[in-house]
Amino acid sequence: MTTIAISVKDLSKKYGDRTAVSHANFEVPLGTVCGFVGPNGSGKTTTMRMLLGLITPTGGTGTILGENINHPEKYLNRVGAMIEGPAFYPALSGAENLRLLATLGGYAKDQVQGLLDRVGLGDRANSKYKTYSLGMKQRLGIAAALLPNPQLLMLDEPTNGLDPAGIQEIRELLRSLASEGTTVFVSSHLLSEIEMISDSLVMLRQGKVIFAGKTKDLLLRQQPIIIAKCSNSNDMVKLLEIAKSAGHEGSIIEGAAHILAPADWAPALNTLAFESGITLSQLSPVLPSLEETFFEMTGDDQ
Ligand code: ATP
């Protein structure tokens, strides 16, 4: 039995002359949460549509749950998906909508209440869909994707448009599904929204995979920096030299010295600068976000 939920090799999609996805390579192990991250238009939806057999790749190969993506009929009954926002009848309740989908899809209807409980909509099961908040609508979409009791759940931007509390609810739900053994492949245009629940990350940019690996490997590279500004801009280079002789590399970015050093070294830097006759107008220790760390690693300035 395979231990890999998703595997793609050189997967590509062109629309006419426009390349939407180019030679994508990555794997998602079973039972994990994988964040699929990239700006709008980077090819996330296109990739997910290829993985679900909704569109045909123009190049490369892939497998889902051990089956070739050329034969979606062999795996789709084990995959749940929510792509480009859920579509439901506004005048029907959440429970009625799910029962309808269960009937259409040939899934057990008696699981509807259990699924609504699982996504935290149990007490609003009989309210009309049109009265749901955006977060509740997304959660109902996830419940619908869970109808086939899938091994793999594929969600396209489930946190899009949600407020921080709504995002938190979705995160908790996905983590709890993963803890029950469901593999989750979830896209977002914001790394910060899914980094903390993702065991691994696939980062896409202009159709190309620019990072595929464990989130913790990215976290390990997260280095604290001290941002310092001098009242006299000529002193900036001198400040970098002082930092370097103390063992801390740095560079000047947008008129400020960015020195790779922990926050507790800031007072020492201040003293060293003062002793050299440099007056600092700003001294702020910061821990870059995972997104900034990544772009620093790859030398990509977004
Ligand atoms: P978003 O979050 O905005 O949907 P995305 O990362 O999911 O972004 P895609 O929707 O996959 O990106 O789009 C990738 C590229 O392919 C874009 O340049 C888009 O304009 C183009 N594209 C997508 N679908 C089609 C289509 N049916 N015909 C032509 N071009 C398309």
Tab-separated table of C-alpha atoms and ligand atoms in Angstrom:
chain	number	residue	atom	x	y	z
A	1	MET	CA	0.000	0.000	0.000
A	2	THR	CA	1.211	3.483	-0.843
A	3	THR	CA	2.160	5.962	1.864
A	4	ILE	CA	1.909	8.869	-0.547
A	5	ALA	CA	-1.407	10.665	-1.005
A	6	ILE	CA	-0.355	12.935	-3.862
A	7	SER	CA	2.666	12.671	-6.121
A	8	VAL	CA	3.248	14.785	-9.209
A	9	LYS	CA	6.123	14.700	-11.660
A	10	ASP	CA	6.676	17.504	-14.153
A	11	LEU	CA	2.962	18.216	-14.058
A	12	SER	CA	2.203	21.049	-16.483
A	13	LYS	CA	-0.779	22.882	-17.915
A	14	LYS	CA	-0.845	25.358	-20.747
A	15	TYR	CA	-3.893	27.340	-21.847
A	16	GLY	CA	-2.947	28.206	-25.410
A	17	ASP	CA	0.368	30.032	-25.100
A	18	ARG	CA	-0.142	30.789	-21.417
A	19	THR	CA	1.620	28.430	-19.021
A	20	ALA	CA	-0.498	28.087	-15.863
A	21	VAL	CA	1.571	25.282	-14.254
A	22	SER	CA	5.080	24.361	-15.310
A	23	HIS	CA	6.870	21.086	-14.434
A	24	ALA	CA	5.512	20.829	-10.904
A	25	ASN	CA	7.147	18.166	-8.711
A	26	PHE	CA	6.048	17.375	-5.163
A	27	GLU	CA	4.721	14.674	-2.861
A	28	VAL	CA	2.223	14.757	-0.019
A	29	PRO	CA	2.511	11.884	2.505
A	30	LEU	CA	-0.685	10.218	3.736
A	31	GLY	CA	-2.111	11.455	7.024
A	32	THR	CA	-0.480	14.892	6.888
A	33	VAL	CA	-1.615	18.456	6.266
A	34	CYS	CA	0.090	20.029	3.289
A	35	GLY	CA	-0.247	23.758	2.655
A	36	PHE	CA	-0.340	24.737	-1.007
A	37	VAL	CA	0.723	28.358	-1.085
A	38	GLY	CA	1.088	30.945	-3.801
A	39	PRO	CA	-0.179	34.361	-4.840
A	40	ASN	CA	-3.413	34.694	-6.799
A	41	GLY	CA	-2.923	33.407	-10.320
A	42	SER	CA	0.108	31.246	-9.459
A	43	GLY	CA	-1.613	28.031	-10.556
A	44	LYS	CA	-3.043	26.491	-7.371
A	45	THR	CA	-6.579	26.002	-8.669
A	46	THR	CA	-5.277	24.714	-11.997
A	47	THR	CA	-3.128	22.135	-10.186
A	48	MET	CA	-6.026	21.014	-7.987
A	49	ARG	CA	-8.307	20.725	-11.008
A	50	MET	CA	-5.738	18.493	-12.726
A	51	LEU	CA	-5.454	16.344	-9.595
A	52	LEU	CA	-9.231	15.910	-9.545
A	53	GLY	CA	-9.464	15.001	-13.221
A	54	LEU	CA	-11.475	18.150	-14.001
A	55	ILE	CA	-8.946	19.279	-16.609
A	56	THR	CA	-6.281	17.358	-18.501
A	57	PRO	CA	-2.590	18.162	-17.972
A	58	THR	CA	-0.617	19.192	-21.045
A	59	GLY	CA	2.472	17.490	-19.599
A	60	GLY	CA	3.809	15.350	-16.781
A	61	THR	CA	2.197	12.722	-14.601
A	62	GLY	CA	0.682	12.322	-11.180
A	63	THR	CA	-0.826	9.833	-8.791
A	64	ILE	CA	-3.546	10.249	-6.187
A	65	LEU	CA	-3.800	7.551	-3.495
A	66	GLY	CA	-1.633	5.345	-5.680
A	67	GLU	CA	-3.741	5.726	-8.850
A	68	ASN	CA	-2.762	7.575	-12.006
A	69	ILE	CA	-4.510	10.924	-12.432
A	70	ASN	CA	-5.427	9.824	-15.958
A	71	HIS	CA	-7.944	7.522	-14.267
A	72	PRO	CA	-9.777	9.710	-11.750
A	73	GLU	CA	-12.609	7.168	-11.576
A	74	LYS	CA	-10.212	4.915	-9.631
A	75	TYR	CA	-9.681	7.359	-6.757
A	76	LEU	CA	-12.402	10.048	-6.761
A	77	ASN	CA	-14.647	8.023	-4.438
A	78	ARG	CA	-11.892	8.359	-1.819
A	79	VAL	CA	-11.304	12.092	-2.339
A	80	GLY	CA	-13.332	15.038	-1.020
A	81	ALA	CA	-12.884	18.452	-2.603
A	82	MET	CA	-13.978	22.032	-2.292
A	83	ILE	CA	-12.788	24.079	-5.233
A	84	GLU	CA	-13.621	27.723	-5.864
A	85	GLY	CA	-16.172	28.111	-3.089
A	86	PRO	CA	-19.064	25.825	-2.256
A	87	ALA	CA	-22.389	26.084	-4.113
A	88	PHE	CA	-25.534	25.503	-2.065
A	89	TYR	CA	-29.230	26.352	-2.215
A	90	PRO	CA	-29.726	29.543	-0.163
A	91	ALA	CA	-33.311	28.725	0.819
A	92	LEU	CA	-32.474	25.260	2.162
A	93	SER	CA	-30.920	24.579	5.543
A	94	GLY	CA	-27.391	23.245	5.919
A	95	ALA	CA	-28.776	19.803	6.729
A	96	GLU	CA	-31.160	19.842	3.736
A	97	ASN	CA	-28.347	20.888	1.408
A	98	LEU	CA	-26.116	18.076	2.653
A	99	ARG	CA	-28.922	15.489	2.431
A	100	LEU	CA	-29.532	16.556	-1.151
A	101	LEU	CA	-25.860	16.205	-2.008
A	102	ALA	CA	-25.761	12.823	-0.270
A	103	THR	CA	-28.721	11.635	-2.366
A	104	LEU	CA	-27.150	12.912	-5.585
A	105	GLY	CA	-23.770	11.400	-4.785
A	106	GLY	CA	-25.099	8.125	-3.416
A	107	TYR	CA	-23.661	8.702	0.064
A	108	ALA	CA	-25.278	7.711	3.346
A	109	LYS	CA	-27.776	10.379	4.460
A	110	ASP	CA	-27.674	9.324	8.098
A	111	GLN	CA	-24.178	10.775	8.454
A	112	VAL	CA	-25.376	14.351	7.771
A	113	GLN	CA	-25.956	15.404	11.391
A	114	GLY	CA	-22.650	13.821	12.446
A	115	LEU	CA	-20.803	15.741	9.744
A	116	LEU	CA	-22.483	19.000	10.731
A	117	ASP	CA	-21.417	18.365	14.339
A	118	ARG	CA	-17.896	17.609	13.191
A	119	VAL	CA	-17.556	20.965	11.409
A	120	GLY	CA	-19.162	22.811	14.317
A	121	LEU	CA	-22.521	23.499	12.643
A	122	GLY	CA	-24.555	20.989	14.650
A	123	ASP	CA	-26.684	23.602	16.385
A	124	ARG	CA	-27.327	25.527	13.142
A	125	ALA	CA	-28.129	22.452	11.047
A	126	ASN	CA	-31.712	23.606	10.441
A	127	SER	CA	-30.982	27.275	9.712
A	128	LYS	CA	-31.234	28.353	6.102
A	129	TYR	CA	-27.923	28.503	4.233
A	130	LYS	CA	-28.498	32.177	3.406
A	131	THR	CA	-28.370	33.037	7.112
A	132	TYR	CA	-24.893	31.514	7.517
A	133	SER	CA	-21.779	33.633	7.987
A	134	LEU	CA	-18.967	33.229	5.474
A	135	GLY	CA	-17.082	30.993	7.909
A	136	MET	CA	-20.169	28.796	8.383
A	137	LYS	CA	-20.582	28.549	4.598
A	138	GLN	CA	-16.985	27.416	4.242
A	139	ARG	CA	-17.472	24.871	7.008
A	140	LEU	CA	-20.593	23.546	5.308
A	141	GLY	CA	-18.493	23.245	2.132
A	142	ILE	CA	-15.976	21.167	4.073
A	143	ALA	CA	-18.794	19.008	5.475
A	144	ALA	CA	-19.989	18.420	1.890
A	145	ALA	CA	-16.459	17.442	0.877
A	146	LEU	CA	-16.449	14.953	3.771
A	147	LEU	CA	-19.602	13.156	2.532
A	148	PRO	CA	-17.637	10.395	0.744
A	149	ASN	CA	-15.655	9.822	3.984
A	150	PRO	CA	-12.519	10.683	2.032
A	151	GLN	CA	-8.942	9.609	2.682
A	152	LEU	CA	-7.816	12.819	1.007
A	153	LEU	CA	-9.424	16.215	1.374
A	154	MET	CA	-8.539	18.916	-1.152
A	155	LEU	CA	-9.600	22.450	-0.287
A	156	ASP	CA	-9.020	25.512	-2.426
A	157	GLU	CA	-8.668	28.676	-0.312
A	158	PRO	CA	-11.082	27.685	2.490
A	159	THR	CA	-9.913	30.663	4.559
A	160	ASN	CA	-10.439	33.219	1.780
A	161	GLY	CA	-12.416	36.223	3.002
A	162	LEU	CA	-12.687	34.982	6.589
A	163	ASP	CA	-11.995	37.085	9.659
A	164	PRO	CA	-9.285	35.911	12.098
A	165	ALA	CA	-11.795	33.965	14.219
A	166	GLY	CA	-13.155	32.214	11.118
A	167	ILE	CA	-9.636	31.363	9.951
A	168	GLN	CA	-8.879	29.930	13.381
A	169	GLU	CA	-12.023	27.749	13.233
A	170	ILE	CA	-11.018	26.327	9.851
A	171	ARG	CA	-7.477	25.678	11.075
A	172	GLU	CA	-8.742	23.761	14.104
A	173	LEU	CA	-11.135	21.761	11.965
A	174	LEU	CA	-8.423	20.777	9.464
A	175	ARG	CA	-5.998	19.830	12.218
A	176	SER	CA	-8.629	17.664	13.901
A	177	LEU	CA	-9.476	15.954	10.602
A	178	ALA	CA	-5.778	15.239	10.092
A	179	SER	CA	-5.506	13.815	13.602
A	180	GLU	CA	-8.263	11.381	12.639
A	181	GLY	CA	-6.180	10.262	9.664
A	182	THR	CA	-7.521	12.358	6.774
A	183	THR	CA	-4.828	13.764	4.498
A	184	VAL	CA	-5.464	17.459	3.913
A	185	PHE	CA	-4.174	19.382	0.900
A	186	VAL	CA	-5.193	22.985	1.430
A	187	SER	CA	-4.391	26.049	-0.632
A	188	SER	CA	-4.035	29.646	0.440
A	189	HIS	CA	-2.533	32.763	-1.052
A	190	LEU	CA	-1.247	33.626	2.433
A	191	LEU	CA	1.371	31.405	4.022
A	192	SER	CA	0.658	32.972	7.415
A	193	GLU	CA	-2.902	31.593	7.332
A	194	ILE	CA	-1.889	27.957	7.092
A	195	GLU	CA	1.776	27.671	8.100
A	196	MET	CA	0.974	26.639	11.676
A	197	ILE	CA	-1.223	23.694	10.703
A	198	SER	CA	0.857	22.478	7.753
A	199	ASP	CA	3.294	19.596	8.238
A	200	SER	CA	4.649	20.367	4.805
A	201	LEU	CA	4.408	23.149	2.268
A	202	VAL	CA	4.345	23.369	-1.489
A	203	MET	CA	4.979	26.928	-2.636
A	204	LEU	CA	3.980	27.965	-6.091
A	205	ARG	CA	4.979	31.072	-7.967
A	206	GLN	CA	4.060	31.855	-11.543
A	207	GLY	CA	3.219	28.213	-12.140
A	208	LYS	CA	6.483	26.858	-10.736
A	209	VAL	CA	7.077	24.987	-7.477
A	210	ILE	CA	9.673	27.080	-5.648
A	211	PHE	CA	9.651	25.145	-2.367
A	212	ALA	CA	8.354	21.712	-1.460
A	213	GLY	CA	9.310	20.365	1.922
A	214	LYS	CA	8.669	20.216	5.634
A	215	THR	CA	7.411	23.359	7.331
A	216	LYS	CA	9.879	22.758	10.149
A	217	ASP	CA	12.795	22.943	7.706
A	218	LEU	CA	11.634	26.414	6.785
A	219	LEU	CA	11.151	27.287	10.476
A	220	LEU	CA	14.701	26.187	11.287
A	221	ARG	CA	15.978	28.780	8.876
A	222	GLN	CA	14.013	31.547	10.523
A	223	GLN	CA	16.720	33.910	11.805
A	224	PRO	CA	16.129	36.895	14.062
A	225	ILE	CA	17.357	40.236	12.774
A	226	ILE	CA	18.036	43.638	14.262
A	227	ILE	CA	16.980	46.587	12.147
A	228	ALA	CA	18.994	49.721	12.838
A	229	LYS	CA	18.984	53.183	11.339
A	230	CYS	CA	21.574	55.913	11.853
A	231	SER	CA	20.797	59.592	11.891
A	232	ASN	CA	23.734	60.009	9.504
A	233	SER	CA	23.341	57.646	6.538
A	234	ASN	CA	27.135	57.457	5.985
A	235	ASP	CA	27.390	55.725	9.355
A	236	MET	CA	25.324	52.789	8.130
A	237	VAL	CA	28.283	51.084	6.433
A	238	LYS	CA	30.376	51.663	9.555
A	239	LEU	CA	27.626	50.060	11.639
A	240	LEU	CA	27.648	46.978	9.419
A	241	GLU	CA	31.433	46.733	9.886
A	242	ILE	CA	31.040	46.950	13.662
A	243	ALA	CA	28.412	44.184	13.563
A	244	LYS	CA	30.581	42.051	11.310
A	245	SER	CA	33.603	42.312	13.589
A	246	ALA	CA	31.343	41.094	16.397
A	247	GLY	CA	30.380	38.102	14.217
A	248	HIS	CA	27.045	39.300	12.834
A	249	GLU	CA	26.542	39.631	9.086
A	250	GLY	CA	24.218	42.263	7.716
A	251	SER	CA	23.166	44.299	4.734
A	252	ILE	CA	21.441	47.570	3.971
A	253	ILE	CA	17.844	47.127	2.863
A	254	GLU	CA	15.617	50.110	2.100
A	255	GLY	CA	17.803	52.563	4.011
A	256	ALA	CA	18.146	50.447	7.151
A	257	ALA	CA	20.837	48.068	8.377
A	258	HIS	CA	19.482	44.502	8.691
A	259	ILE	CA	21.821	42.612	10.989
A	260	LEU	CA	21.474	38.877	11.562
A	261	ALA	CA	21.551	38.743	15.355
A	262	PRO	CA	19.257	37.816	18.236
A	263	ALA	CA	17.179	40.463	19.998
A	264	ASP	CA	19.312	40.345	23.149
A	265	TRP	CA	22.344	41.585	21.201
A	266	ALA	CA	20.603	44.913	20.451
A	267	PRO	CA	21.868	46.705	23.622
A	268	ALA	CA	25.453	45.618	22.809
A	269	LEU	CA	25.076	46.980	19.291
A	270	ASN	CA	23.790	50.236	20.710
A	271	THR	CA	26.840	50.527	23.014
A	272	LEU	CA	29.309	49.635	20.230
A	273	ALA	CA	27.685	52.212	17.929
A	274	PHE	CA	27.812	54.868	20.633
A	275	GLU	CA	31.496	54.139	21.326
A	276	SER	CA	32.214	54.690	17.626
A	277	GLY	CA	30.398	57.998	17.630
A	278	ILE	CA	27.332	56.685	15.792
A	279	THR	CA	23.911	57.795	16.921
A	280	LEU	CA	21.119	55.343	16.178
A	281	SER	CA	17.694	56.717	15.269
A	282	GLN	CA	16.085	53.268	15.269
A	283	LEU	CA	16.968	49.942	16.843
A	284	SER	CA	14.368	47.180	16.507
A	285	PRO	CA	14.853	43.447	16.914
A	286	VAL	CA	12.407	41.452	14.746
A	287	LEU	CA	11.698	37.829	13.909
A	288	PRO	CA	10.842	37.662	10.214
A	289	SER	CA	7.723	35.769	9.220
A	290	LEU	CA	8.076	32.408	7.514
A	291	GLU	CA	7.201	34.149	4.254
A	292	GLU	CA	10.031	36.671	4.663
A	293	THR	CA	12.426	33.897	5.710
A	294	PHE	CA	11.576	31.996	2.591
A	295	PHE	CA	12.130	34.949	0.301
A	296	GLU	CA	15.404	35.764	2.055
A	297	MET	CA	16.483	32.122	1.559
A	298	THR	CA	15.742	32.152	-2.145
A	299	GLY	CA	16.894	35.710	-2.705
A	300	ASP	CA	13.459	36.454	-4.114
A	301	ASP	CA	12.159	39.874	-3.170
A	302	GLN	CA	8.558	39.037	-4.184
B	1	ATP	P1	-6.481	32.155	-7.716
B	1	ATP	O1	-6.311	31.941	-6.259
B	1	ATP	O2	-6.583	33.603	-8.104
B	1	ATP	O3	-7.525	31.276	-8.360
B	1	ATP	P2	-4.494	30.314	-8.579
B	1	ATP	O4	-3.160	30.229	-7.944
B	1	ATP	O5	-5.490	29.288	-8.202
B	1	ATP	O6	-5.079	31.737	-8.352
B	1	ATP	P3	-5.081	29.612	-11.286
B	1	ATP	O7	-6.521	29.953	-11.171
B	1	ATP	O8	-4.710	28.194	-11.347
B	1	ATP	O9	-4.247	30.300	-10.148
B	1	ATP	O10	-4.511	30.354	-12.575
B	1	ATP	C1	-3.171	30.209	-13.051
B	1	ATP	C2	-3.032	30.958	-14.372
B	1	ATP	O11	-3.774	30.287	-15.401
B	1	ATP	C3	-3.544	32.380	-14.347
B	1	ATP	O12	-2.688	33.171	-15.125
B	1	ATP	C4	-4.908	32.266	-14.974
B	1	ATP	O13	-5.261	33.476	-15.600
B	1	ATP	C5	-4.711	31.156	-15.992
B	1	ATP	N1	-5.959	30.390	-16.239
B	1	ATP	C6	-6.661	29.693	-15.332
B	1	ATP	N2	-7.727	29.081	-15.898
B	1	ATP	C7	-7.701	29.421	-17.208
B	1	ATP	C8	-8.525	29.123	-18.348
B	1	ATP	N3	-9.591	28.328	-18.232
B	1	ATP	N4	-8.176	29.647	-19.546
B	1	ATP	C9	-7.087	30.435	-19.648
B	1	ATP	N5	-6.259	30.756	-18.644
B	1	ATP	C10	-6.560	30.266	-17.432
